[in-house]
Coordinates of C-alpha atoms in Angstrom, one line a residue:
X1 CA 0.0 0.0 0.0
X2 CA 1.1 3.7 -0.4
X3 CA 2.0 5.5 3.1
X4 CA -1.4 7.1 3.1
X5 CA -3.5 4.6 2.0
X6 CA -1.8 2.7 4.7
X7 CA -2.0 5.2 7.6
X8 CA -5.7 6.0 6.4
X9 CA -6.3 2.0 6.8
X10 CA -4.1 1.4 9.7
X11 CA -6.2 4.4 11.1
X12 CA -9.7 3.1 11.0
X13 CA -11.4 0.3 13.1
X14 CA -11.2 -3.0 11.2
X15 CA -15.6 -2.9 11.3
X16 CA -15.5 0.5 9.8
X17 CA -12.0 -0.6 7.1
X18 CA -14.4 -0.6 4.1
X19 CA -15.6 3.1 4.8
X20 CA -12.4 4.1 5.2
X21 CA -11.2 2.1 1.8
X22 CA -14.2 3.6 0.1
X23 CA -13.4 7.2 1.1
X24 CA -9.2 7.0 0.6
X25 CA -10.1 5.2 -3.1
X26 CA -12.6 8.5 -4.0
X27 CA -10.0 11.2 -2.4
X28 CA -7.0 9.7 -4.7
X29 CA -9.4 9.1 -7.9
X30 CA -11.1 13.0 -7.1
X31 CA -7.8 14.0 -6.3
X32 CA -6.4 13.0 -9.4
X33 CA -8.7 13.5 -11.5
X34 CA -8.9 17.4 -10.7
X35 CA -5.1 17.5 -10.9
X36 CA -5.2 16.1 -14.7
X37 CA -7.7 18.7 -15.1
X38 CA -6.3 21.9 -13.7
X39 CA -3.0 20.9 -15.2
X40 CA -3.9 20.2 -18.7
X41 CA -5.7 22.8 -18.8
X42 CA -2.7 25.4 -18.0
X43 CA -0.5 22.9 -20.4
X44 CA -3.2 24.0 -23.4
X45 CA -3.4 27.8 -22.5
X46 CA 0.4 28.3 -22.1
X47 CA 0.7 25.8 -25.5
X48 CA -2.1 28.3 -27.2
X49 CA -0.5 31.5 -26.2
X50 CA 2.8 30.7 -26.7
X51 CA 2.6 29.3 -30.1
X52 CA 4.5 32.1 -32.4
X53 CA 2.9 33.1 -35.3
X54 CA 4.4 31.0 -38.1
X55 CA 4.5 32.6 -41.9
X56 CA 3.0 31.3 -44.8
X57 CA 0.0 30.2 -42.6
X58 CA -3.7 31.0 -43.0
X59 CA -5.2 32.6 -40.0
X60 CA -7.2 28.9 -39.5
X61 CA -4.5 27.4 -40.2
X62 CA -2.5 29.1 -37.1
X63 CA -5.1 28.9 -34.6
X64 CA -5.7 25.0 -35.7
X65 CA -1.5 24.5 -34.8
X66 CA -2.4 26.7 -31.5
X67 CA -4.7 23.9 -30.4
X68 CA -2.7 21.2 -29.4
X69 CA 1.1 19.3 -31.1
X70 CA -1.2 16.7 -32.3
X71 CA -2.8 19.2 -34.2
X72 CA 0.4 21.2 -35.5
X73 CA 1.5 17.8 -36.1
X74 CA -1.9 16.5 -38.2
X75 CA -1.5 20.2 -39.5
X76 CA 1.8 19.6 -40.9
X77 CA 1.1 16.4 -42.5
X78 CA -0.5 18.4 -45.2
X79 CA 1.6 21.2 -46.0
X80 CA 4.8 22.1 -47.6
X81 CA 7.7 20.2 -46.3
X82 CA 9.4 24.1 -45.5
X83 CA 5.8 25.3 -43.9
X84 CA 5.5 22.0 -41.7
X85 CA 9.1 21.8 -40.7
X86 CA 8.0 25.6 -38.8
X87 CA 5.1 24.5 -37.4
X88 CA 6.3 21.5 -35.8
X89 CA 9.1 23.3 -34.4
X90 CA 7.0 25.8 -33.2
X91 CA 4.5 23.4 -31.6
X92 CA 7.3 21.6 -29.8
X93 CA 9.0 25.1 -28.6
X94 CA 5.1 25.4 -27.0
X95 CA 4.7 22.5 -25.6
X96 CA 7.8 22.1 -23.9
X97 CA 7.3 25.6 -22.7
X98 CA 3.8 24.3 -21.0
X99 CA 5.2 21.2 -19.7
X100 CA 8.3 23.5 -17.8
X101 CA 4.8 25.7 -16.6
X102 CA 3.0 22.5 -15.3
X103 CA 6.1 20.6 -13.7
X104 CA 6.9 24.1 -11.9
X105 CA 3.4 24.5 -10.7
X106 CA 3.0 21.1 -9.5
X107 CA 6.7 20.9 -7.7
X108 CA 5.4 23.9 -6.2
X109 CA 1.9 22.5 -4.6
X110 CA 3.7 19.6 -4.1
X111 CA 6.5 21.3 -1.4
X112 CA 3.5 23.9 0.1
X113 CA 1.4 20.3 1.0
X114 CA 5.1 18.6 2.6
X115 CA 5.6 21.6 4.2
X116 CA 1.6 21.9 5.6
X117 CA 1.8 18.4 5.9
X118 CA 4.7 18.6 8.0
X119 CA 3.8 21.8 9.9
X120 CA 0.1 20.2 10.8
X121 CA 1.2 16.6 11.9
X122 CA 4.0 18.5 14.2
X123 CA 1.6 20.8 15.8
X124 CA -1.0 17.3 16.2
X125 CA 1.9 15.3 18.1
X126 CA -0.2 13.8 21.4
X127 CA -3.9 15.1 20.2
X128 CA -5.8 12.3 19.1
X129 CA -6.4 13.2 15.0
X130 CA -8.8 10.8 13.7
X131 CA -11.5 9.4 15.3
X132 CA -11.0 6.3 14.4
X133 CA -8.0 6.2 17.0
X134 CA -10.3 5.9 19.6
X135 CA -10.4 2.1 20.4
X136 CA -6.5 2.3 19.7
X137 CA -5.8 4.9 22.1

């Protein structure tokens, strides 16, 4: 088991272990589902406005390689060899940018929870947390 599926088992009494599996299996799915969420979406805005113009593109054209690299990529499959070798450089250029954006952000929430995480469970040490500790104790 991971450390906090194990202390959030280890935590609970073994009658109540299936409410307590229930609830740390929807945190981690809810948890990481909103995380793929918020991140992708500040990977396809930073990708969209940091995609340079690129010449010898129709105005559709550039916003269709603004939408994604798949798209650049698709994009590129069907113009000259000169044009598409711009665009996919471009669209790389964009999404690595976005990628650097998202690992930054999430390094950073990632140290502010260690550091709450820490902080909280320090100021906790002898005060009974869950209440699930209650036949332990």
């Amino acid at each position: 088991m991971t450390p906090g599926a194990d202390a959030v088992m280890s935590a609970a009494r073994p009658e109540r272990s299936g409410e307590a599996a229930a609830i740390q299996e929807t945190s981690f799915e809810l948890g990481a589902g909103l995380g793929v969420a918020v991140l992708g979406t500040v990977m396809a805005f930073v990708h969209r406005t940091t995609m340079p113009s690129i010449a010898g593109l129709a105005p559709d054209e550039q916003v269709t390689a603004g939408e994604s690299f798949a798209a650049a990529k698709d994009l590129g499959s069907r113009l000259p060899p000169t044009i598409a070798d711009g665009v996919t450089d471009a669209a790389r250029q964009a999404y690595g940018h976005g990628f650097a954006v998202v690992a930054v952000i999430a390094t950073i929430v990632l140290v502010v929870i260690a550091v709450l995480a820490a902080v909280l469970l320090r100021a906790g040490k002898g005060h009974r947390v869950w209440a699930g500790n209650a036949a332990a104790a």
